[in-house]
mmCIF file of C-alpha atoms in Angstrom:
data_model
loop_
_atom_site.group_PDB
_atom_site.id
_atom_site.type_symbol
_atom_site.label_atom_id
_atom_site.label_comp_id
_atom_site.label_asym_id
_atom_site.label_seq_id
_atom_site.Cartn_x
_atom_site.Cartn_y
_atom_site.Cartn_z
ATOM 1 C CA UNK A 130 116.408 95.323 115.301
ATOM 2 C CA UNK A 131 113.383 93.261 114.196
ATOM 3 C CA UNK A 132 111.124 95.873 115.750
ATOM 4 C CA UNK A 133 112.408 98.506 113.319
ATOM 5 C CA UNK A 134 111.724 96.515 110.136
ATOM 6 C CA UNK A 135 108.466 96.459 108.176
ATOM 7 C CA UNK A 136 105.863 94.203 109.802
ATOM 8 C CA UNK A 137 104.762 91.545 107.270
ATOM 9 C CA UNK A 138 102.240 89.893 109.591
ATOM 10 C CA UNK A 139 99.245 91.069 107.489
ATOM 11 C CA UNK A 140 100.634 89.245 104.430
ATOM 12 C CA UNK A 141 100.902 86.015 106.409
ATOM 13 C CA UNK A 142 97.630 86.222 108.320
ATOM 14 C CA UNK A 143 95.240 87.395 105.559
ATOM 15 C CA UNK A 144 95.335 85.665 102.117
ATOM 16 C CA UNK A 145 92.809 88.153 100.617
ATOM 17 C CA UNK A 146 94.993 91.057 101.738
ATOM 18 C CA UNK A 147 98.061 89.313 100.305
ATOM 19 C CA UNK A 148 96.442 88.811 96.873
ATOM 20 C CA UNK A 149 95.155 92.378 96.835
ATOM 21 C CA UNK A 150 98.584 93.703 97.814
ATOM 22 C CA UNK A 151 100.366 91.801 95.031
ATOM 23 C CA UNK A 152 97.833 92.865 92.396
ATOM 24 C CA UNK A 153 97.899 96.534 93.349
ATOM 25 C CA UNK A 154 101.707 96.524 93.543
ATOM 26 C CA UNK A 155 102.023 95.293 89.950
ATOM 27 C CA UNK A 156 99.358 97.693 88.713
ATOM 28 C CA UNK A 157 101.093 100.571 90.517
ATOM 29 C CA UNK A 158 104.300 99.653 88.683
ATOM 30 C CA UNK A 159 102.591 100.223 85.332
ATOM 31 C CA UNK A 160 100.996 103.466 86.485
ATOM 32 C CA UNK A 161 104.386 104.925 87.391
ATOM 33 C CA UNK A 162 105.709 104.039 83.941
ATOM 34 C CA UNK A 163 102.743 105.798 82.369
ATOM 35 C CA UNK A 164 103.362 108.938 84.435
ATOM 36 C CA UNK A 165 106.791 109.303 82.831
ATOM 37 C CA UNK A 166 105.377 108.597 79.363
ATOM 38 C CA UNK A 167 102.609 111.206 79.719
ATOM 39 C CA UNK A 168 104.959 113.884 81.055
ATOM 40 C CA UNK A 169 107.494 113.217 78.310
ATOM 41 C CA UNK A 170 104.862 113.188 75.556
ATOM 42 C CA UNK A 171 103.348 116.472 76.746
ATOM 43 C CA UNK A 172 106.782 118.053 77.228
ATOM 44 C CA UNK A 173 107.878 117.062 73.719
ATOM 45 C CA UNK A 174 104.688 118.508 72.250
ATOM 46 C CA UNK A 175 104.765 121.809 74.164
ATOM 47 C CA UNK A 176 108.159 122.303 75.902
ATOM 48 C CA UNK A 177 106.239 124.134 78.630
ATOM 49 C CA UNK A 178 106.274 123.400 82.386
ATOM 50 C CA UNK A 179 102.763 124.855 82.533
ATOM 51 C CA UNK A 180 101.559 122.072 80.248
ATOM 52 C CA UNK A 181 103.378 119.394 82.243
ATOM 53 C CA UNK A 182 101.699 120.874 85.313
ATOM 54 C CA UNK A 183 98.369 120.552 83.476
ATOM 55 C CA UNK A 184 98.853 116.773 83.537
ATOM 56 C CA UNK A 185 98.284 116.992 87.267
ATOM 57 C CA UNK A 186 95.287 119.269 86.748
ATOM 58 C CA UNK A 187 93.714 116.758 84.352
ATOM 59 C CA UNK A 188 94.002 114.144 87.087
ATOM 60 C CA UNK A 189 92.840 116.435 89.888
ATOM 61 C CA UNK A 190 89.649 117.911 88.434
ATOM 62 C CA UNK A 191 87.719 114.593 88.215
ATOM 63 C CA UNK A 192 88.891 113.590 91.692
ATOM 64 C CA UNK A 193 87.661 116.862 93.166
ATOM 65 C CA UNK A 194 84.411 117.007 91.157
ATOM 66 C CA UNK A 195 83.383 113.360 91.571
ATOM 67 C CA UNK A 196 85.298 112.141 94.618
ATOM 68 C CA UNK A 197 82.853 112.915 97.445
ATOM 69 C CA UNK A 198 79.832 111.641 95.507
ATOM 70 C CA UNK A 199 81.758 108.492 94.560
ATOM 71 C CA UNK A 200 82.673 108.018 98.216
ATOM 72 C CA UNK A 201 79.006 108.242 99.180
ATOM 73 C CA UNK A 202 78.173 105.635 96.536
ATOM 74 C CA UNK A 203 80.927 103.371 97.876
ATOM 75 C CA UNK A 204 79.149 103.429 101.255
ATOM 76 C CA UNK A 205 75.908 102.230 99.599
ATOM 77 C CA UNK A 206 77.001 99.353 97.335
ATOM 78 C CA UNK A 207 79.186 96.243 97.368
ATOM 79 C CA UNK A 208 82.646 97.824 97.543
ATOM 80 C CA UNK A 209 84.317 94.832 95.886
ATOM 81 C CA UNK A 210 82.096 94.934 92.767
ATOM 82 C CA UNK A 211 82.429 98.694 92.529
ATOM 83 C CA UNK A 212 86.228 98.426 92.652
ATOM 84 C CA UNK A 213 86.224 95.756 89.914
ATOM 85 C CA UNK A 214 84.122 98.020 87.680
ATOM 86 C CA UNK A 215 86.285 101.103 88.131
ATOM 87 C CA UNK A 216 89.540 99.167 87.730
ATOM 88 C CA UNK A 217 88.266 97.768 84.417
ATOM 89 C CA UNK A 218 87.547 101.323 83.299
ATOM 90 C CA UNK A 219 91.093 102.382 84.103
ATOM 91 C CA UNK A 220 92.440 99.475 82.040
ATOM 92 C CA UNK A 221 90.373 100.547 79.024
ATOM 93 C CA UNK A 222 91.746 104.094 79.298
ATOM 94 C CA UNK A 223 95.305 102.741 79.337
ATOM 95 C CA UNK A 224 94.558 100.828 76.132
ATOM 96 C CA UNK A 225 93.294 104.057 74.533
ATOM 97 C CA UNK A 226 96.484 105.845 75.588
ATOM 98 C CA UNK A 227 98.506 103.036 74.015
ATOM 99 C CA UNK A 228 96.515 103.334 70.779
ATOM 100 C CA UNK A 229 97.143 107.063 70.459
ATOM 101 C CA UNK A 230 100.788 106.486 71.354
ATOM 102 C CA UNK A 231 101.227 104.055 68.468
ATOM 103 C CA UNK A 232 99.260 106.230 66.031
ATOM 104 C CA UNK A 233 101.153 109.414 66.974
ATOM 105 C CA UNK A 234 100.400 113.070 66.171
ATOM 106 C CA UNK A 235 97.795 113.381 68.955
ATOM 107 C CA UNK A 236 97.853 116.920 70.419
ATOM 108 C CA UNK A 237 98.654 117.426 74.086
ATOM 109 C CA UNK A 238 95.055 118.333 74.872
ATOM 110 C CA UNK A 239 93.920 114.924 73.570
ATOM 111 C CA UNK A 240 96.385 113.123 75.835
ATOM 112 C CA UNK A 241 95.176 115.183 78.794
ATOM 113 C CA UNK A 242 91.592 114.277 77.929
ATOM 114 C CA UNK A 243 92.377 110.564 78.207
ATOM 115 C CA UNK A 244 94.226 111.180 81.475
ATOM 116 C CA UNK A 245 91.151 112.996 82.812
ATOM 117 C CA UNK A 246 88.849 110.164 81.718
ATOM 118 C CA UNK A 247 90.997 107.628 83.522
ATOM 119 C CA UNK A 248 90.963 109.825 86.601
ATOM 120 C CA UNK A 249 87.147 109.644 86.626
ATOM 121 C CA UNK A 250 87.440 105.914 87.302
ATOM 122 C CA UNK A 251 90.152 106.528 89.887
ATOM 123 C CA UNK A 252 87.732 108.872 91.678
ATOM 124 C CA UNK A 253 85.519 105.861 92.393
ATOM 125 C CA UNK A 254 88.045 103.063 92.698
ATOM 126 C CA UNK A 255 90.301 104.907 95.119
ATOM 127 C CA UNK A 256 87.758 105.358 97.953
ATOM 128 C CA UNK A 257 86.621 101.742 97.530
ATOM 129 C CA UNK A 258 90.206 100.493 97.780
ATOM 130 C CA UNK A 259 90.827 102.522 100.932
ATOM 131 C CA UNK A 260 88.046 100.660 102.738
ATOM 132 C CA UNK A 261 89.619 97.240 102.189
ATOM 133 C CA UNK A 262 92.443 97.342 104.745
ATOM 134 C CA UNK A 263 90.286 97.975 107.847
ATOM 135 C CA UNK A 264 87.863 95.322 106.541
ATOM 136 C CA UNK A 265 90.528 92.647 106.024
ATOM 137 C CA UNK A 266 92.819 93.313 109.001
ATOM 138 C CA UNK A 267 92.309 93.712 112.768
ATOM 139 C CA UNK A 268 92.977 97.149 114.238
ATOM 140 C CA UNK A 269 96.347 96.204 115.712
ATOM 141 C CA UNK A 270 97.577 95.314 112.180
ATOM 142 C CA UNK A 271 96.137 98.394 110.484
ATOM 143 C CA UNK A 272 99.294 100.536 110.564
ATOM 144 C CA UNK A 273 101.388 97.585 109.357
ATOM 145 C CA UNK A 274 98.950 96.968 106.483
ATOM 146 C CA UNK A 275 99.088 100.617 105.439
ATOM 147 C CA UNK A 276 102.888 100.522 105.587
ATOM 148 C CA UNK A 277 102.904 97.459 103.315
ATOM 149 C CA UNK A 278 100.660 99.236 100.830
ATOM 150 C CA UNK A 279 103.019 102.184 100.934
ATOM 151 C CA UNK A 280 106.103 100.050 100.301
ATOM 152 C CA UNK A 281 104.340 98.544 97.281
ATOM 153 C CA UNK A 282 103.655 102.035 95.946
ATOM 154 C CA UNK A 283 107.202 103.211 96.631
ATOM 155 C CA UNK A 284 108.681 100.058 95.122
ATOM 156 C CA UNK A 285 106.690 100.736 91.950
ATOM 157 C CA UNK A 286 107.809 104.360 92.058
ATOM 158 C CA UNK A 287 111.415 103.234 92.489
ATOM 159 C CA UNK A 288 111.559 100.992 89.419
ATOM 160 C CA UNK A 289 108.612 102.125 87.284
ATOM 161 C CA UNK A 290 109.789 105.628 86.282
ATOM 162 C CA UNK A 291 113.319 104.488 85.473
ATOM 163 C CA UNK A 292 112.061 101.585 83.364
ATOM 164 C CA UNK A 293 109.406 103.833 81.850
ATOM 165 C CA UNK A 294 112.103 106.257 80.726
ATOM 166 C CA UNK A 295 114.086 103.417 79.149
ATOM 167 C CA UNK A 296 111.028 102.045 77.336
ATOM 168 C CA UNK A 297 109.984 105.483 76.080
ATOM 169 C CA UNK A 298 113.528 106.109 74.860
ATOM 170 C CA UNK A 299 113.795 102.652 73.248
ATOM 171 C CA UNK A 300 110.381 101.305 72.205
ATOM 172 C CA UNK A 301 108.317 104.496 72.308
ATOM 173 C CA UNK A 302 105.456 105.829 74.379
ATOM 174 C CA UNK A 303 102.889 103.416 72.912
ATOM 175 C CA UNK A 304 104.721 100.386 74.293
ATOM 176 C CA UNK A 305 104.938 102.013 77.719
ATOM 177 C CA UNK A 306 101.179 102.668 77.814
ATOM 178 C CA UNK A 307 100.447 99.121 76.631
ATOM 179 C CA UNK A 308 102.490 97.573 79.423
ATOM 180 C CA UNK A 309 100.529 99.645 81.926
ATOM 181 C CA UNK A 310 97.254 98.319 80.505
ATOM 182 C CA UNK A 311 98.476 94.736 80.928
ATOM 183 C CA UNK A 312 99.331 95.251 84.598
ATOM 184 C CA UNK A 313 95.662 95.954 85.396
ATOM 185 C CA UNK A 314 95.056 92.222 84.981
ATOM 186 C CA UNK A 315 96.985 91.713 88.224
ATOM 187 C CA UNK A 316 94.845 94.300 90.037
ATOM 188 C CA UNK A 317 91.669 92.577 88.855
ATOM 189 C CA UNK A 318 93.012 89.198 89.990
ATOM 190 C CA UNK A 319 93.659 90.561 93.476
ATOM 191 C CA UNK A 320 90.177 92.077 93.692
ATOM 192 C CA UNK A 321 88.414 88.880 92.608
ATOM 193 C CA UNK A 322 89.786 87.183 95.736
ATOM 194 C CA UNK A 323 88.114 89.654 98.113
ATOM 195 C CA UNK A 324 84.993 88.740 100.087
ATOM 196 C CA UNK A 325 81.723 90.599 99.378
ATOM 197 C CA UNK A 326 81.672 93.978 101.130
ATOM 198 C CA UNK A 327 78.068 95.099 101.251
ATOM 199 C CA UNK A 328 77.075 98.069 103.438
ATOM 200 C CA UNK A 329 75.979 97.159 106.943
ATOM 201 C CA UNK A 330 72.923 98.392 108.806
ATOM 202 C CA UNK A 331 73.541 102.082 108.082
ATOM 203 C CA UNK A 332 74.325 102.622 104.382
ATOM 204 C CA UNK A 333 74.950 106.155 103.213
ATOM 205 C CA UNK A 334 71.990 108.349 102.392
ATOM 206 C CA UNK A 335 71.689 108.938 98.639
ATOM 207 C CA UNK A 336 73.133 111.889 96.742
ATOM 208 C CA UNK A 337 74.051 115.152 98.370
ATOM 209 C CA UNK A 338 72.690 114.153 101.781
ATOM 210 C CA UNK A 339 75.206 111.332 102.056
ATOM 211 C CA UNK A 340 78.021 113.695 101.051
ATOM 212 C CA UNK A 341 76.928 116.244 103.666
ATOM 213 C CA UNK A 342 76.939 113.544 106.355
ATOM 214 C CA UNK A 343 80.577 112.818 105.535
ATOM 215 C CA UNK A 344 81.511 116.504 105.554
ATOM 216 C CA UNK A 345 79.718 116.967 108.886
ATOM 217 C CA UNK A 346 81.829 114.188 110.370
ATOM 218 C CA UNK A 347 85.027 115.898 109.186
ATOM 219 C CA UNK A 348 83.815 119.208 110.569
ATOM 220 C CA UNK A 349 83.318 117.904 114.096
ATOM 221 C CA UNK A 350 86.312 115.530 114.255
ATOM 222 C CA UNK A 351 89.430 117.712 114.710
ATOM 223 C CA UNK A 352 91.949 114.860 114.622
ATOM 224 C CA UNK A 353 90.823 113.653 111.162
ATOM 225 C CA UNK A 354 90.347 117.195 109.866
ATOM 226 C CA UNK A 355 93.807 118.204 111.086
ATOM 227 C CA UNK A 356 95.445 115.185 109.443
ATOM 228 C CA UNK A 357 93.846 115.986 106.089
ATOM 229 C CA UNK A 358 94.647 119.701 106.340
ATOM 230 C CA UNK A 359 98.307 118.945 107.058
ATOM 231 C CA UNK A 360 98.610 116.764 103.994
ATOM 232 C CA UNK A 361 96.671 119.240 101.860
ATOM 233 C CA UNK A 362 98.979 122.058 102.906
ATOM 234 C CA UNK A 363 102.117 120.109 102.012
ATOM 235 C CA UNK A 364 100.900 118.792 98.664
ATOM 236 C CA UNK A 365 99.206 121.899 97.269
ATOM 237 C CA UNK A 366 102.025 124.206 98.302
ATOM 238 C CA UNK A 367 105.138 122.187 97.531
ATOM 239 C CA UNK A 368 104.703 119.322 95.031
ATOM 240 C CA UNK A 369 107.783 119.372 92.750
ATOM 241 C CA UNK A 370 106.967 116.857 89.974
ATOM 242 C CA UNK A 371 105.889 119.355 87.301
ATOM 243 C CA UNK A 372 109.281 121.075 87.579
ATOM 244 C CA UNK A 373 111.196 117.844 86.903
ATOM 245 C CA UNK A 374 111.278 118.145 83.070
ATOM 246 C CA UNK A 375 112.646 121.708 83.424
ATOM 247 C CA UNK A 376 115.224 120.651 86.031
ATOM 248 C CA UNK A 377 116.117 117.654 83.841
ATOM 249 C CA UNK A 378 116.701 119.980 80.891
ATOM 250 C CA UNK A 379 118.856 122.307 83.017
ATOM 251 C CA UNK A 380 120.946 119.692 84.834
ATOM 252 C CA UNK A 381 120.844 116.510 82.688
ATOM 253 C CA UNK A 382 120.650 117.786 79.104
ATOM 254 C CA UNK A 383 116.940 116.917 78.614
ATOM 255 C CA UNK A 384 117.667 113.183 78.370
ATOM 256 C CA UNK A 385 114.460 111.089 78.725
ATOM 257 C CA UNK A 386 116.457 108.295 80.355
ATOM 258 C CA UNK A 387 117.350 110.574 83.283
ATOM 259 C CA UNK A 388 113.869 112.088 83.723
ATOM 260 C CA UNK A 389 112.769 109.033 85.664
ATOM 261 C CA UNK A 390 115.652 109.474 88.124
ATOM 262 C CA UNK A 391 113.831 112.278 89.927
ATOM 263 C CA UNK A 392 110.840 110.106 90.794
ATOM 264 C CA UNK A 393 113.175 107.185 91.458
ATOM 265 C CA UNK A 394 115.132 109.267 93.982
ATOM 266 C CA UNK A 395 111.913 110.028 95.878
ATOM 267 C CA UNK A 396 111.075 106.328 95.776
ATOM 268 C CA UNK A 397 114.496 105.307 97.137
ATOM 269 C CA UNK A 398 113.809 107.319 100.273
ATOM 270 C CA UNK A 399 110.249 106.022 100.423
ATOM 271 C CA UNK A 400 111.314 102.392 100.170
ATOM 272 C CA UNK A 401 113.954 102.886 102.853
ATOM 273 C CA UNK A 402 111.371 104.416 105.183
ATOM 274 C CA UNK A 403 108.941 101.592 104.411
ATOM 275 C CA UNK A 404 111.522 98.886 105.086
ATOM 276 C CA UNK A 405 112.157 100.390 108.516
ATOM 277 C CA UNK A 406 108.524 101.341 109.096
ATOM 278 C CA UNK A 407 108.510 99.527 112.412
ATOM 279 C CA UNK A 408 110.277 102.579 113.820
ATOM 280 C CA UNK A 409 107.146 104.703 113.369
ATOM 281 C CA UNK A 410 104.138 102.363 112.930
ATOM 282 C CA UNK A 411 104.573 101.252 116.541
ATOM 283 C CA UNK A 412 104.828 104.823 117.827
ATOM 284 C CA UNK A 413 101.736 105.657 119.939
ATOM 285 C CA UNK A 414 101.293 109.207 118.537
ATOM 286 C CA UNK A 415 100.840 108.926 114.726
ATOM 287 C CA UNK A 416 99.557 112.497 114.472
ATOM 288 C CA UNK A 417 102.754 113.895 115.942
ATOM 289 C CA UNK A 418 104.791 111.680 113.602
ATOM 290 C CA UNK A 419 102.836 113.027 110.638
ATOM 291 C CA UNK A 420 103.524 116.654 111.572
ATOM 292 C CA UNK A 421 107.261 116.034 111.917
ATOM 293 C CA UNK A 422 107.472 114.125 108.634
ATOM 294 C CA UNK A 423 105.519 116.819 106.756
ATOM 295 C CA UNK A 424 107.908 119.497 107.994
ATOM 296 C CA UNK A 425 110.870 117.357 106.901
ATOM 297 C CA UNK A 426 109.339 117.056 103.419
ATOM 298 C CA UNK A 427 109.158 120.850 103.078
ATOM 299 C CA UNK A 428 112.729 121.353 104.299
ATOM 300 C CA UNK A 429 114.122 118.687 101.938
ATOM 301 C CA UNK A 430 112.406 120.201 98.900
ATOM 302 C CA UNK A 431 113.751 123.645 99.805
ATOM 303 C CA UNK A 432 117.284 122.209 99.876
ATOM 304 C CA UNK A 433 116.656 120.366 96.592
ATOM 305 C CA UNK A 434 115.777 123.661 94.950
ATOM 306 C CA UNK A 435 118.951 125.295 96.290
ATOM 307 C CA UNK A 436 121.281 122.419 95.343
ATOM 308 C CA UNK A 437 123.494 123.174 92.337
ATOM 309 C CA UNK A 438 124.976 119.700 92.045
ATOM 310 C CA UNK A 439 122.393 117.378 90.421
ATOM 311 C CA UNK A 440 123.364 114.331 92.484
ATOM 312 C CA UNK A 441 123.148 116.279 95.734
ATOM 313 C CA UNK A 442 119.694 117.378 94.636
ATOM 314 C CA UNK A 443 118.686 113.764 94.074
ATOM 315 C CA UNK A 444 119.848 112.949 97.611
ATOM 316 C CA UNK A 445 117.532 115.639 99.018
ATOM 317 C CA UNK A 446 114.687 114.156 96.969
ATOM 318 C CA UNK A 447 115.397 110.808 98.629
ATOM 319 C CA UNK A 448 115.044 112.450 102.050
ATOM 320 C CA UNK A 449 111.767 114.000 100.889
ATOM 321 C CA UNK A 450 110.558 110.582 99.746
ATOM 322 C CA UNK A 451 111.286 109.057 103.138
ATOM 323 C CA UNK A 452 109.425 111.861 104.893
ATOM 324 C CA UNK A 453 106.479 111.482 102.513
ATOM 325 C CA UNK A 454 106.120 107.780 103.303
ATOM 326 C CA UNK A 455 106.176 108.391 107.052
ATOM 327 C CA UNK A 456 103.586 111.157 106.659
ATOM 328 C CA UNK A 457 101.224 109.166 104.426
ATOM 329 C CA UNK A 458 101.241 106.032 106.584
ATOM 330 C CA UNK A 459 100.716 108.085 109.740
ATOM 331 C CA UNK A 460 97.893 110.047 108.110
ATOM 332 C CA UNK A 461 96.155 106.858 107.015
ATOM 333 C CA UNK A 462 96.483 105.393 110.498
ATOM 334 C CA UNK A 463 94.949 108.485 112.109
ATOM 335 C CA UNK A 464 92.102 108.708 109.601
ATOM 336 C CA UNK A 465 91.080 105.049 109.562
ATOM 337 C CA UNK A 466 91.347 104.500 113.313
ATOM 338 C CA UNK A 467 89.063 107.464 113.996
ATOM 339 C CA UNK A 468 86.484 106.850 111.232
ATOM 340 C CA UNK A 469 83.358 104.667 111.711
ATOM 341 C CA UNK A 470 82.990 101.762 109.260
ATOM 342 C CA UNK A 471 79.860 103.228 107.647
ATOM 343 C CA UNK A 472 81.753 106.408 106.729
ATOM 344 C CA UNK A 473 84.953 104.858 105.366
ATOM 345 C CA UNK A 474 83.990 105.429 101.722
ATOM 346 C CA UNK A 475 83.214 109.117 102.157
ATOM 347 C CA UNK A 476 86.188 109.860 104.381
ATOM 348 C CA UNK A 477 88.343 107.764 102.040
ATOM 349 C CA UNK A 478 87.157 109.962 99.173
ATOM 350 C CA UNK A 479 88.148 113.079 101.101
ATOM 351 C CA UNK A 480 91.516 111.484 101.860
ATOM 352 C CA UNK A 481 91.969 110.651 98.178
ATOM 353 C CA UNK A 482 91.191 114.231 97.145
ATOM 354 C CA UNK A 483 93.840 115.406 99.577
ATOM 355 C CA UNK A 484 96.357 112.651 98.806
ATOM 356 C CA UNK A 485 95.988 112.563 95.015
ATOM 357 C CA UNK A 486 94.222 115.705 93.819
ATOM 358 C CA UNK A 487 96.238 117.827 96.251
ATOM 359 C CA UNK A 488 99.553 116.863 94.610
ATOM 360 C CA UNK A 489 98.025 117.403 91.162
ATOM 361 C CA UNK A 490 96.949 120.940 92.080
ATOM 362 C CA UNK A 491 100.353 121.453 93.679
ATOM 363 C CA UNK A 492 102.088 120.378 90.495
ATOM 364 C CA UNK A 493 100.018 122.903 88.550
ATOM 365 C CA UNK A 494 101.091 125.583 91.022
ATOM 366 C CA UNK A 495 104.709 124.538 90.629
ATOM 367 C CA UNK A 496 104.506 124.632 86.845
ATOM 368 C CA UNK A 497 102.967 128.100 86.803
ATOM 369 C CA UNK A 498 105.531 129.505 89.233
ATOM 370 C CA UNK A 499 108.393 127.882 87.304
ATOM 371 C CA UNK A 500 107.086 129.327 84.033
ATOM 372 C CA UNK A 501 106.839 132.813 85.547
ATOM 373 C CA UNK A 502 110.141 132.707 87.456
ATOM 374 C CA UNK A 503 112.373 129.615 87.524
ATOM 375 C CA UNK A 504 112.424 126.018 88.704
ATOM 376 C CA UNK A 505 114.500 127.001 91.717
ATOM 377 C CA UNK A 506 112.047 129.709 92.763
ATOM 378 C CA UNK A 507 109.109 127.301 92.453
ATOM 379 C CA UNK A 508 110.813 124.669 94.612
ATOM 380 C CA UNK A 509 112.166 126.958 97.325
ATOM 381 C CA UNK A 510 108.975 129.001 97.703
ATOM 382 C CA UNK A 511 106.913 125.814 97.884
ATOM 383 C CA UNK A 512 109.134 124.248 100.542
ATOM 384 C CA UNK A 513 109.038 127.332 102.751
ATOM 385 C CA UNK A 514 105.267 127.684 102.405
ATOM 386 C CA UNK A 515 104.927 124.035 103.387
ATOM 387 C CA UNK A 516 106.946 124.563 106.570
ATOM 388 C CA UNK A 517 104.789 127.519 107.569
ATOM 389 C CA UNK A 518 101.517 125.702 106.901
ATOM 390 C CA UNK A 519 102.535 122.593 108.875
ATOM 391 C CA UNK A 520 103.553 124.746 111.829
ATOM 392 C CA UNK A 521 100.189 126.536 111.725
ATOM 393 C CA UNK A 522 98.125 123.325 111.642
ATOM 394 C CA UNK A 523 100.200 121.730 114.399
ATOM 395 C CA UNK A 524 99.898 124.776 116.633
ATOM 396 C CA UNK A 525 96.124 125.028 116.245
ATOM 397 C CA UNK A 526 95.146 121.313 116.381
ATOM 398 C CA UNK A 527 95.993 119.850 119.766
ATOM 399 C CA UNK A 528 93.927 116.711 119.068
ATOM 400 C CA UNK A 529 96.223 115.835 116.162
ATOM 401 C CA UNK A 530 99.386 116.251 118.216
ATOM 402 C CA UNK A 531 98.003 114.019 120.958
ATOM 403 C CA UNK A 532 96.113 111.464 118.837
ATOM 404 C CA UNK A 533 96.662 107.883 119.984
ATOM 405 C CA UNK A 534 97.177 104.834 117.797
ATOM 406 C CA UNK A 535 94.600 103.107 119.987
ATOM 407 C CA UNK A 536 91.692 105.556 120.388
ATOM 408 C CA UNK A 537 88.965 104.953 122.896
ATOM 409 C CA UNK A 538 85.652 103.771 121.489
ATOM 410 C CA UNK A 539 83.077 106.477 120.989
ATOM 411 C CA UNK A 540 79.366 106.208 120.295
ATOM 412 C CA UNK A 541 78.139 108.377 117.474
ATOM 413 C CA UNK A 542 74.592 108.750 116.229
ATOM 414 C CA UNK A 543 74.183 109.293 112.485
ATOM 415 C CA UNK A 544 71.123 110.625 110.665
ATOM 416 C CA UNK A 545 68.696 107.814 109.911
ATOM 417 C CA UNK A 546 67.414 107.140 106.426
ATOM 418 C CA UNK A 547 64.056 108.772 105.749
#
């Protein structure tokens, strides 16, 4: 039974990892509250699922435009200092959101502008953060460390949206944004405890050349490319979050206190999967696990769209959340085990574009389809497209199906600095 539960060895064996984990967990809690506040504020101003989908677009565009260049920069500088700088920038943006929330009467486009500005800092801080786990933990604890990070995210997603809905309904959106800004102090505390992380003997080449080196690695490494393509297919084609305000209006009377239940349902499944992550983090074929979990995500969202009873629909969202956690942890394991240390920033940036910008683009797709047809059509079509895309990637990428959790060492020669 102990072998099925989450492995907490990384928290015991690495104090820097433990402090970082606690700080990012608390900061993630505030971010989930803000997600509800932003969606509700934009929905109240526009009553359009296209506009709520544009929240995701405002987050995605900076990640896509800046992500790869930020990842190259991460591979050239002290990753700890860079993360501290970008996290401070995110905190300032949260304070600006709080200010406009208290002042009121800010148009939706102004709120989206602040969301986009904050996402510019995320574009840099995300790749830096993704390099920390392989730096702080030995390889045999890598999957367990990623699972712990995932349970922190899902725990925040479980409680943050529900509490965010209560705060928005009671104290207003300004108070919700302000609490998010305060939680960044915990993230900064965790980062201050990290050791210096300067680039080693082969820092990234500057500018576009460093970006092209990272893309060349993805092009000739099928197992990493296949993992990212699988996740990209599922997120872009089937993310459901932008449809939640519409579904909430149809099934729960447009009550802001129930809007958070949709994200909470996904988090319930995610937390359950994280608590029993030993069942899949010890499995020797993480690529195969990822493919199966991604297909389960698509099937669960299809059933959520078809469910007429709201509570049955929430149960399908919980299944989707569990599948998402299994997929994300398995993807991270595949990517980080097969990526050289000197490329972690650039590959981490590509992973962030897939893992964060992909869902944002997918939410825009969902909002547009829901506006043109219905919420049900957007959900069902997205789930079925996801199933087809996962099957295609799995059938054409044998290296992903057979990838081992303990890859053999390979020797790779990278372009030298001029």
